[in-house]
Coordinates of C-alpha atoms in Angstrom, one line a residue:
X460 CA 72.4 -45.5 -9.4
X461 CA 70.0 -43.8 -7.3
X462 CA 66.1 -43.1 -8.6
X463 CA 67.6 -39.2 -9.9
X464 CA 69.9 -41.0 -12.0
X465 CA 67.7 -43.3 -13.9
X466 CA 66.7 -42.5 -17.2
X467 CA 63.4 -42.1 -18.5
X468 CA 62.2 -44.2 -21.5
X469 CA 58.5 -44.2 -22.6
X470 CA 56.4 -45.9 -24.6
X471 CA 53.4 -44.3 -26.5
X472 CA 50.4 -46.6 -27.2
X473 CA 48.8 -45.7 -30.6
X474 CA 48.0 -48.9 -32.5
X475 CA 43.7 -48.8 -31.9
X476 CA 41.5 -48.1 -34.6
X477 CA 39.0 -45.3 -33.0
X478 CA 36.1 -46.6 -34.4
X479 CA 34.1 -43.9 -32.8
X480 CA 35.7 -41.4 -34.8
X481 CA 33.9 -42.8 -37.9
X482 CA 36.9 -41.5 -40.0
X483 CA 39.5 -43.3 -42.6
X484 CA 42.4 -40.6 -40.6
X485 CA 43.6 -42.9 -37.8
X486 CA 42.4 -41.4 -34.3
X487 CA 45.3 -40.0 -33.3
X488 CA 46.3 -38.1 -36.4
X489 CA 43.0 -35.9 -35.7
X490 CA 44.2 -32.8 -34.5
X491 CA 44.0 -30.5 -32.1
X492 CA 45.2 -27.3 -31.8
X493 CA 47.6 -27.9 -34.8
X494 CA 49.3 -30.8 -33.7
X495 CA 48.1 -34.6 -34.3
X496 CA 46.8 -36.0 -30.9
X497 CA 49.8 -38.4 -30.7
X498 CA 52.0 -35.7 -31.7
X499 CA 51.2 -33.6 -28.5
X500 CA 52.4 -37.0 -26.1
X501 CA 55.8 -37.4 -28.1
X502 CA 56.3 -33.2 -27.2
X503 CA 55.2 -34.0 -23.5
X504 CA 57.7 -37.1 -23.0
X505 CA 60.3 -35.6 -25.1
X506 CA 59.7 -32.2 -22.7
X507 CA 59.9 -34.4 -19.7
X508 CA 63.2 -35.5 -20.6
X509 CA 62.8 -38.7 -22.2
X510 CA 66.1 -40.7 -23.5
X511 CA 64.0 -43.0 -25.9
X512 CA 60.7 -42.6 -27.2
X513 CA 58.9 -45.3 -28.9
X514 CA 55.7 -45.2 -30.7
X515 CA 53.5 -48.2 -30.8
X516 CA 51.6 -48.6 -34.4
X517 CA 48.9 -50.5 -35.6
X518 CA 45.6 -49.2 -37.1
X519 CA 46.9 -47.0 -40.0
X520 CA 50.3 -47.1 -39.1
X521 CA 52.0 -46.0 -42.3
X522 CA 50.0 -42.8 -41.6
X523 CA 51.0 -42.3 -38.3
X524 CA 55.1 -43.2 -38.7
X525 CA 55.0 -40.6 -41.6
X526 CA 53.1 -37.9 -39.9
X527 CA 55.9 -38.1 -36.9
X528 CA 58.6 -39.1 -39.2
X529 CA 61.5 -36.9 -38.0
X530 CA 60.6 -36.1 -34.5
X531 CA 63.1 -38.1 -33.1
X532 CA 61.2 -41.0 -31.9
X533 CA 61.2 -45.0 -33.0
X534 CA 58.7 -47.2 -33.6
X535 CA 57.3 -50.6 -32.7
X536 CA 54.4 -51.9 -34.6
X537 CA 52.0 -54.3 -33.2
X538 CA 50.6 -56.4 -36.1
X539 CA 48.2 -58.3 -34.3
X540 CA 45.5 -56.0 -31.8
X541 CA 46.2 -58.5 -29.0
X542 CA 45.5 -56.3 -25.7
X543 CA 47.0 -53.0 -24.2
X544 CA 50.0 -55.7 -22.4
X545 CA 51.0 -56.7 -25.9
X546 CA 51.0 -53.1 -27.4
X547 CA 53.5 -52.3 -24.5
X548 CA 55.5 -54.9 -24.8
X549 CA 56.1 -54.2 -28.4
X550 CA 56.9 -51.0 -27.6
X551 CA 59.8 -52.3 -24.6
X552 CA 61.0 -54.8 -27.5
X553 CA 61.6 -52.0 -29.6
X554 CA 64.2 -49.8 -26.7
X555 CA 67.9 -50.5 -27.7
X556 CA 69.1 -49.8 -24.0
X557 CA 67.3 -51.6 -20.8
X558 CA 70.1 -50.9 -18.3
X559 CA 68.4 -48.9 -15.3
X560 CA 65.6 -47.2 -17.4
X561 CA 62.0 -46.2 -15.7
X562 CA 59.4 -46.6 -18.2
X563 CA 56.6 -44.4 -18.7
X564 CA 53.2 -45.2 -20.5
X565 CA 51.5 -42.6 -22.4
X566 CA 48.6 -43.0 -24.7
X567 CA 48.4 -41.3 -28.2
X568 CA 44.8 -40.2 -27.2
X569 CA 45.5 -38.3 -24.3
X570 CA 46.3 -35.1 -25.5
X571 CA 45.4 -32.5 -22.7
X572 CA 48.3 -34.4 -19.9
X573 CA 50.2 -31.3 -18.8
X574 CA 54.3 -31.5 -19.0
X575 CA 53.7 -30.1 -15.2
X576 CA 52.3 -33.2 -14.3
X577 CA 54.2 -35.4 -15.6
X578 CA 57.4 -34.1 -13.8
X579 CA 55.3 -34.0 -11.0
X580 CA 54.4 -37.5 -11.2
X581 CA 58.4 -38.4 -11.8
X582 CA 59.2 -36.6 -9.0
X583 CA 56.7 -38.5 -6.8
X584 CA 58.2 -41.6 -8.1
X585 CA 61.8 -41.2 -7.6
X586 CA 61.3 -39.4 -4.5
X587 CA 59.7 -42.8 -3.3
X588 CA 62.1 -44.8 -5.0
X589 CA 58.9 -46.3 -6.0
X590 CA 58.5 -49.5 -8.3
X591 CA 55.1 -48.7 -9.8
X592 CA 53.4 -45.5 -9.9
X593 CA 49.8 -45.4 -11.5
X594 CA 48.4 -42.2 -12.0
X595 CA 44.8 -41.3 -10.8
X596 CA 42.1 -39.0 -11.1
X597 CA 38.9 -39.0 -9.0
X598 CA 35.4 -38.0 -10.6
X599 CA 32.2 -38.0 -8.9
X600 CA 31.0 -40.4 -11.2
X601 CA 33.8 -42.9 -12.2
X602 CA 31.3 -45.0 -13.9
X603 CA 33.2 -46.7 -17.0
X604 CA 37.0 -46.4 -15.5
X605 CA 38.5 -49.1 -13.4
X606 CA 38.4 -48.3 -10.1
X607 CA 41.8 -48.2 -7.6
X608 CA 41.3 -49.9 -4.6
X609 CA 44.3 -49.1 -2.2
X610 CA 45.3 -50.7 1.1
X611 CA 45.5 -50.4 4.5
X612 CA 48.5 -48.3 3.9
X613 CA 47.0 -46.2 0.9
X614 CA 49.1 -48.1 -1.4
X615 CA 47.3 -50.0 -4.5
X616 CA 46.2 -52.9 -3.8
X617 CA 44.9 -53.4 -6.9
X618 CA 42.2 -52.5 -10.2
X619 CA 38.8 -53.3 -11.0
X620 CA 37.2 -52.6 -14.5
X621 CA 33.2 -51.7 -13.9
X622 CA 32.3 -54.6 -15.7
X623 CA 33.6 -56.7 -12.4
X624 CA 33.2 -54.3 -10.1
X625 CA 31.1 -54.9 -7.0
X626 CA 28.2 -52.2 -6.1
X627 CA 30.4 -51.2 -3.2
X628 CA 33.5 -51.3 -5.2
X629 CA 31.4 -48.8 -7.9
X630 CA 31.5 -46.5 -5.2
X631 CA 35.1 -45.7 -5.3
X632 CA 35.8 -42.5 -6.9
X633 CA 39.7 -42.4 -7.9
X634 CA 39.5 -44.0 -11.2
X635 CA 42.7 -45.8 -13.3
X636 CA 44.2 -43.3 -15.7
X637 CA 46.5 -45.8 -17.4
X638 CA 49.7 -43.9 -17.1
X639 CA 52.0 -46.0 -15.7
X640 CA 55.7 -45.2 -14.4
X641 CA 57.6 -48.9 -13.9
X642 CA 61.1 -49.5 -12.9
X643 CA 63.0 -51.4 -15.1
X644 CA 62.0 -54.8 -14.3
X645 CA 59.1 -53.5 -16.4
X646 CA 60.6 -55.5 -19.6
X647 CA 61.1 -59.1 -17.5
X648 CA 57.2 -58.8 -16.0
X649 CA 55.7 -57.7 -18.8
X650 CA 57.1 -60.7 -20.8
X651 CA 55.1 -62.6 -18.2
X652 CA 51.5 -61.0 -19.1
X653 CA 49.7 -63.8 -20.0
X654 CA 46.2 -64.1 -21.9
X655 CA 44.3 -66.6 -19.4
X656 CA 40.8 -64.1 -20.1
X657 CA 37.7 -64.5 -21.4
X658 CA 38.7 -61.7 -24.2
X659 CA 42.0 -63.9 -24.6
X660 CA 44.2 -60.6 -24.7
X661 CA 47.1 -59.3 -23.0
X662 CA 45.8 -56.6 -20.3
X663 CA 48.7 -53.8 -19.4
X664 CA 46.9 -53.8 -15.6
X665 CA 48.0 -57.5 -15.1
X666 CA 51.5 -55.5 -14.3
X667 CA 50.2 -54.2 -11.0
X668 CA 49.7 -58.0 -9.5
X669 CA 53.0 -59.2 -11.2
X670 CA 54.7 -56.0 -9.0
X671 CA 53.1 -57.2 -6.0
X672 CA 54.1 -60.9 -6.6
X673 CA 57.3 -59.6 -6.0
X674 CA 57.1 -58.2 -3.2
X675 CA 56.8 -54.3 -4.5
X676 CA 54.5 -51.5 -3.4
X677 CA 52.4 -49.7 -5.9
X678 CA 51.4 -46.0 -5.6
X679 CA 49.1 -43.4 -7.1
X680 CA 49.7 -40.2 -7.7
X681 CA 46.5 -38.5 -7.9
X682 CA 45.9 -35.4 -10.4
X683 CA 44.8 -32.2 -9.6
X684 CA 42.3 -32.1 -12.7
X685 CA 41.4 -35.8 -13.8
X686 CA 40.1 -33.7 -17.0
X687 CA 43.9 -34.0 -18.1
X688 CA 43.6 -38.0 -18.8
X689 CA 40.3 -37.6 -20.5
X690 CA 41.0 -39.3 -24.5
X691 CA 39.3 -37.6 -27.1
X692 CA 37.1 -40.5 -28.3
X693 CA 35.0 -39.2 -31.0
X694 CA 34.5 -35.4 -32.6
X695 CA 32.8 -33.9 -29.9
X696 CA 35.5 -34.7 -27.6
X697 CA 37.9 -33.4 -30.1
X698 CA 36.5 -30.2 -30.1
X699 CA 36.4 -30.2 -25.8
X700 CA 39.8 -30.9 -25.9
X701 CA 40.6 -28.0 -28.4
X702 CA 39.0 -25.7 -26.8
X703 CA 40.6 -26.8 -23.4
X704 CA 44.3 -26.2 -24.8
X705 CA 43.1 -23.4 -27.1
X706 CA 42.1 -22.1 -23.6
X707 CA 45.3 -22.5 -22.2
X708 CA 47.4 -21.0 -25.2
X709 CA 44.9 -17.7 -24.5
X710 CA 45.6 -17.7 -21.0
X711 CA 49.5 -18.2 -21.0
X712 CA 50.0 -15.0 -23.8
X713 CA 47.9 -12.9 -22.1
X714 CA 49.9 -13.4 -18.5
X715 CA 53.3 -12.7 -20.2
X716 CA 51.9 -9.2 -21.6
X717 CA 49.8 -10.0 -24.7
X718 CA 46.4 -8.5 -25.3
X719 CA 43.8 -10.3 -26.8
X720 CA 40.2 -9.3 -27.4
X721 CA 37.6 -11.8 -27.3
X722 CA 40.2 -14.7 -26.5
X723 CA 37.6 -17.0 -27.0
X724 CA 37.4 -16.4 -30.7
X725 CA 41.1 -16.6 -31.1
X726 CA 42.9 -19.8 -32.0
X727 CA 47.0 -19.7 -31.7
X728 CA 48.7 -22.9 -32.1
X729 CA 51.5 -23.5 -29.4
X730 CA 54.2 -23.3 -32.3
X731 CA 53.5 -19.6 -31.8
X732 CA 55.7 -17.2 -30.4
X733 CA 54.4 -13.7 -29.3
X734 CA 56.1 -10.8 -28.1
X735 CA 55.2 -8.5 -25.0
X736 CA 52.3 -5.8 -25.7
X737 CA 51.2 -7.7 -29.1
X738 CA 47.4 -6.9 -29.6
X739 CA 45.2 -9.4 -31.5
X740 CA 41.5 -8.4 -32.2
X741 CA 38.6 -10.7 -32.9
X742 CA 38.5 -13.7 -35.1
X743 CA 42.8 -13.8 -35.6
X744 CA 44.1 -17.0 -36.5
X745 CA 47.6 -17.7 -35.9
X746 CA 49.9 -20.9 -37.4
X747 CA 52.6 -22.9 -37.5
X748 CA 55.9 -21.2 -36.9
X749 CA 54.4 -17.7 -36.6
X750 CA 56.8 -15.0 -34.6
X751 CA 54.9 -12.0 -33.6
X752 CA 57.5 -9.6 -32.2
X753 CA 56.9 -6.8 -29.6
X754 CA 54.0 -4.1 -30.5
X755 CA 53.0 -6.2 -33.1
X756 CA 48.8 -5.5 -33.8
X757 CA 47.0 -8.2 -36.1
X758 CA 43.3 -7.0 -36.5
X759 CA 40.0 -9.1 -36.5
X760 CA 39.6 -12.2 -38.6
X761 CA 43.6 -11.9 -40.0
X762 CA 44.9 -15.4 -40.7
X763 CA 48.8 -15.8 -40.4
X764 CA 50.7 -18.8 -41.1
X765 CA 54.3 -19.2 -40.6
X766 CA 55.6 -15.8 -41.1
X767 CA 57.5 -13.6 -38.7
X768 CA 56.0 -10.0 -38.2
X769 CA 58.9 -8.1 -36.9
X770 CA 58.5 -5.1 -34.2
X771 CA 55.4 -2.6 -34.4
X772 CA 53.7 -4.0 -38.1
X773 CA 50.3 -3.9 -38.2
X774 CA 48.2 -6.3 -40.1
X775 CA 44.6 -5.0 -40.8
X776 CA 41.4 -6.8 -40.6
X777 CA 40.8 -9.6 -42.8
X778 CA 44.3 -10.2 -44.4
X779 CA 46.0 -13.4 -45.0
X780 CA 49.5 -14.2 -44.9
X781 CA 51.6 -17.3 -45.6
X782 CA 55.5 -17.6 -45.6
X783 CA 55.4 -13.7 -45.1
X784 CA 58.2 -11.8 -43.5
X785 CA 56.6 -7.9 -42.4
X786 CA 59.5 -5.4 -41.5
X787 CA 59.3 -3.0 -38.5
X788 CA 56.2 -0.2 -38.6
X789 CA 55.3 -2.0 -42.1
X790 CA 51.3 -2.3 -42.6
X791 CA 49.4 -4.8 -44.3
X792 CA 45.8 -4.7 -45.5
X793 CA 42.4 -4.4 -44.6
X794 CA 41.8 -7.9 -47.3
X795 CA 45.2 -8.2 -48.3
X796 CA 47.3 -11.4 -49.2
X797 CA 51.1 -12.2 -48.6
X798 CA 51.8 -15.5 -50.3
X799 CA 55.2 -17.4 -49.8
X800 CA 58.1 -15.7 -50.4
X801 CA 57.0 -12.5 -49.5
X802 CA 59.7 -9.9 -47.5
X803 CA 58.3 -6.1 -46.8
X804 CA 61.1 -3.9 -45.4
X805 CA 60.4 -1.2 -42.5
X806 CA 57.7 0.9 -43.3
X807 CA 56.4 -0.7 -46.4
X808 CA 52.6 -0.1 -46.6
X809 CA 50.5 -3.1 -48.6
X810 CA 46.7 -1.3 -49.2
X811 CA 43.3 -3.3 -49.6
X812 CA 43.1 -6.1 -52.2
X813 CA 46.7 -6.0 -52.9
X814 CA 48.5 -9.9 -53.4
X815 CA 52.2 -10.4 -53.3
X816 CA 54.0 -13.6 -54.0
X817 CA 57.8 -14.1 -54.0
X818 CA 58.1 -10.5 -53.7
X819 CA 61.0 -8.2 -52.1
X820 CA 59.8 -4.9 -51.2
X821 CA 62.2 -2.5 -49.5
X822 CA 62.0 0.1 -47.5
X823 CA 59.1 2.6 -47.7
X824 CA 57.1 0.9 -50.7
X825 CA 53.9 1.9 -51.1
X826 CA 51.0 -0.3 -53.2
X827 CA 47.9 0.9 -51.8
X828 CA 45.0 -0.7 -54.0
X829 CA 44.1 -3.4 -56.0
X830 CA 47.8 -4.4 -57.2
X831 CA 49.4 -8.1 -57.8
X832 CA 53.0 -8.1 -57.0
X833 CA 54.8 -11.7 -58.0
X834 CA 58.4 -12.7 -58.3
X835 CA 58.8 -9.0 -58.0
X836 CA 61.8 -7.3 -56.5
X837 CA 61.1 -3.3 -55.6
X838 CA 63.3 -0.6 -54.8
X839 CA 62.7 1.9 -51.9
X840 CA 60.4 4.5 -51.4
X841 CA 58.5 3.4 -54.8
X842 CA 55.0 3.6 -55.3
X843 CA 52.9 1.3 -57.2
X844 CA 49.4 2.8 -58.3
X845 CA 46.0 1.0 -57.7
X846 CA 45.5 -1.6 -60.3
X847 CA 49.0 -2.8 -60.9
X848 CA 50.0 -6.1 -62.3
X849 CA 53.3 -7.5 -62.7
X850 CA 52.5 -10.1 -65.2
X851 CA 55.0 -12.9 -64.4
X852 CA 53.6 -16.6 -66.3
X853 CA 53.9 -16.7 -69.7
X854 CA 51.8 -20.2 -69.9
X855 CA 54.9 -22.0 -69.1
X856 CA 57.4 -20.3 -67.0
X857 CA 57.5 -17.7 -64.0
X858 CA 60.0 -14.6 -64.6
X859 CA 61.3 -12.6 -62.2
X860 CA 61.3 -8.6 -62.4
X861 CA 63.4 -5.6 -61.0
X862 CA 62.1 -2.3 -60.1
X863 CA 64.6 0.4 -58.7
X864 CA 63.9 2.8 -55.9
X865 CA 62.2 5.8 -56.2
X866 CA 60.1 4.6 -59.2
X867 CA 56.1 5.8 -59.6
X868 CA 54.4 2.9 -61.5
X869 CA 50.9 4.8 -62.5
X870 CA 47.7 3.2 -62.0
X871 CA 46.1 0.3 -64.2
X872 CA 50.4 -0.4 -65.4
X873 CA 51.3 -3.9 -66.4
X874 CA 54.6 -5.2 -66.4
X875 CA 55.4 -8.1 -68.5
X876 CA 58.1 -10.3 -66.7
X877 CA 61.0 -10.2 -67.2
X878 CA 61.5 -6.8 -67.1
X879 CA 64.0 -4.0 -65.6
X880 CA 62.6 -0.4 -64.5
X881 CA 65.5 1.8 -63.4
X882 CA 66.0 4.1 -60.2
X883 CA 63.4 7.4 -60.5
X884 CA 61.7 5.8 -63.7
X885 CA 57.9 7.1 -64.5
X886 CA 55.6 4.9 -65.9
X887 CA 52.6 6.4 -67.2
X888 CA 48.6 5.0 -66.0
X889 CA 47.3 2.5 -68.3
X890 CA 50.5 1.1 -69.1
X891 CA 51.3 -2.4 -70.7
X892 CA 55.4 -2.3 -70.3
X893 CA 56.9 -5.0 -72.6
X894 CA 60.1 -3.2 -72.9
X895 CA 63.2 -2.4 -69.8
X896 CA 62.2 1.1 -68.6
X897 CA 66.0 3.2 -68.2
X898 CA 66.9 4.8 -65.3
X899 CA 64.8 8.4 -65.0
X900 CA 62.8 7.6 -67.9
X901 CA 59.3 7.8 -68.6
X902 CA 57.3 5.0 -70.3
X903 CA 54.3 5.7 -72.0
X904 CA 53.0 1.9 -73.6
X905 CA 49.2 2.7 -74.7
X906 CA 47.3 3.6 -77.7
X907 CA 46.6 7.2 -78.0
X908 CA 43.7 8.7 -77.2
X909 CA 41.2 10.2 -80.2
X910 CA 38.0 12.0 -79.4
X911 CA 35.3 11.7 -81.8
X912 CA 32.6 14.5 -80.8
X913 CA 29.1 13.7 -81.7
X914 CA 29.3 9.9 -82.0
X915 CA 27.0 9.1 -78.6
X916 CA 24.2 10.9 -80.3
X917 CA 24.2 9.1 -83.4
X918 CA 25.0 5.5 -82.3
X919 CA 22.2 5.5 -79.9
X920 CA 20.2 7.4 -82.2
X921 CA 19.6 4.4 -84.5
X922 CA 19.0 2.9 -81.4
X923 CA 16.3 4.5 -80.1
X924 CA 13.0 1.8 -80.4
X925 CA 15.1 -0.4 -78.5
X926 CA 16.6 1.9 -75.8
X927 CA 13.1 3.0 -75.6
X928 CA 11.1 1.2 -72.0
X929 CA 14.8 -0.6 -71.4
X930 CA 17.3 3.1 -70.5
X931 CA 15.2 5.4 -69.7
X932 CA 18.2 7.9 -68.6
X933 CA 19.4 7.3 -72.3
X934 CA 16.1 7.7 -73.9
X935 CA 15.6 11.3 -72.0
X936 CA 18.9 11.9 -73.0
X937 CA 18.5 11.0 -76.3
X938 CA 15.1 13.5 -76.8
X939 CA 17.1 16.5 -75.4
X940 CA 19.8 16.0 -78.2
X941 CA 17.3 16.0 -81.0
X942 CA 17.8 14.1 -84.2

């Protein structure tokens, strides 16, 4: 088999505590950008073409195998925090197939390691049919990494922690990343890690001298931006490494044709898709599986969660939407709210303050104002007037209603689920409809008006010491009327 033929296994190392984060979440279940930190290595080694992934556990491990749980990946746990060596070689006791594997080592901390590089760095490998490639990074400062100290030949001869390292050593500026590509003897040295320290533990770096024992060259490959290897240790390097991929997110929609305004207020999670001349204003925040399609225009401060927003619908500023499906040319807000469930269809206009849940609304609906549409399903072209509630708990159960096309619900209706209103039906403002409304009827449900002239005059009129000094409008009134 030659080095483009070998599968790629790789282990993730996730079992340490993160005390730094001073949190009871395991570190690498803080997210960024929408994902768990140790969510966004499994998608860059399952993206690279990995045949097995294993996850190594320890801190808060039930937490971590049921955040991943169905992302195709298995997992090793390492009951005992014995050293970085152990962790991996949980996580090689874990792979069901040895045969001819590399192995890559990935961190559950790292979050910000570009898929680019790690092809690049497999590439670099197999191209040298190499044994061990470390990957590097080089800082002006390396202070705190170990340092790689290479050969003659430029190969590595081997890794100094700062702790040991001499002042001329210190000097060095290409710095250990820990990502490791091994060949598959990687499972027969790494049983040979031993704990002969003065921390007694298993160290992952012993790997490079057991190599060499052998006989084998080590290499670097040496990053463009060291940034990428940079762990997010505590919350402010949580937020850095947001903003990095936040950053990046920005900068990939707007080179395939999105425009955004203010892309540093914007914050799209990469499970987003967007279509070509999408415009986002200020403030949007998209989620989860969100699907923008093309001429799609979200205004400032517009939250969307997993809902699709078909071609040319425009969401207005300040709207929310959740489990939303907009049809094509279909508007929604200024401060409006889609909950779950809700499907507009083409050219269905939701107003200001307007809430749908579980509703259907076909084709050319209009609620402008002020309206609560739930487990509602509405014809086409009908209008719902400001004020509008479809009343669909009864204390105990939700019911569903149906109204047909063409229907004009007047302002300040309710409609007590479950009911029917038929195609062209009229219901009048002010309406409380308890009963099925026919098709082309009119419903008229409220008390009828009386008119009682006079009666201000002599209601406030036996008022009047204590209107007096507290409604002055009233009391001038009042002394125009006479007694």
């Amino acid at each position: 088999m030659n080095a483009n033929e070998r599968p790629l296994d790789v282990v993730i190392l996730a079992a340490g505590q993160g005390t730094r984060m001073k949190s009871a979440v395991p570190k690498v279940l803080h997210p960024v950008a929408g994902r768990p930190m140790v969510a966004w290595a499994v998608k860059a080694a399952q993206e690279v073409g990995a045949r097995q992934v294993v996850v190594v556990t320890g801190h808060g491990a039930d937490q971590v195998e049921a955040a991943l749980n169905g992302s195709g990946v298995m997992f090793a746990r390492q009951e005992k925090q014995l050293g970085t060596g152990h962790a991996f070689l949980c996580g090689l006791d874990a792979l069901t197939d040895h045969q001819g594997a590399d192995v890559l080592v990935l961190y559950g901390d790292t979050p910000l390691l570009r898929l680019e590089t790690l092809r690049a760095l497999l590439d670099d490998h197999r191209e040298r049919d190499s044994a061990f490639t470390i990957l590097t990074g080089e800082l002006p400062d390396a202070s705190g990494y170990g340092r790689i100290i290479r050969d003659r030949q430029g190969n590595v001869e081997r890794i100094v922690e700062h702790k040991d390292a001499s002042a001329l050593e210190r000097t060095v500026r290409e710095f250990n990343s820990g990502v490791y590509l091994l060949d598959s003897r990687a499972t027969d040295l790494a049983h040979r890690i031993t704990n002969n320290n003065a921390s007694g533990e298993y160290y992952l770096t012993d790997l490079l001298g057991l190599y060499r024992a052998q006989g084998s060259e080590v290499h670097a490959f040496k990053l463009d931006d060291p940034g990428e290897v940079i762990g997010a240790n505590d919350r402010t390097g949580l937020a850095e490494a947001e903003g990095i991929i936040r950053q990046r997110i920005t900068t990939d929609h707007m080179r395939a044709g999105v425009t955004i305004h203010m892309p540093e207020t914007v914050y799209i999670e990469d499970t987003v898709t967007l279509g070509r001349d999408v415009t986002l204003e200020p403030g949007v925040i998209l989620r989860g599986q969100t699907s923008l399609a093309d001429d799609v225009t979200v205004g400032a401060y517009a939250v969307i969660s997993d809902s699709i927003l078909e071609a040319g619908a425009v969401v207005k500023p300040h709207s929310v939407l959740e489990g939303a499906r907009v049809g094509p040319g279909s508007d929604v807000g200024p401060f409006a709210r889609l909950r779950p469930g809700t499907v507009l269809g083409v050219g269905v206009h939701i107003g200001n303050f307007v809430e749908t849940k579980n509703a259907q609304l076909a084709a050319g609906v209009k609620a402008g104002h002020l309206a609560y549409l739930g487990d509602v399903t509405i014809g086409e072209e009908t209008n719902v007037g400001a004020g509008t509630i479809v009343a669909n708990y009864d204390g105990v159960n939700k019911h569903r209603t149906a109204v047909g096309a063409g229907v004009f619900i007047g302002s300040n209706s309710t409609l007590i689920a479950p009911r029917t209103v038929g195609d062209a039906a009229f219901i009048a403002a002010g309406s409380a409809v308890h009963d099925d409304v026919p098709e082309g009827a009119m419903a008229v449900a409220r008390g009828k008006q009386r008119t009682i002239e006079g009666w201000s005059r002599r209601y406030w009129g036996g008022l009047r010491e204590q209107v007096n000094g507290k409604l002055p409008w009233l009391a001038a009134w009042l002394g125009k009327q006479g007694d």
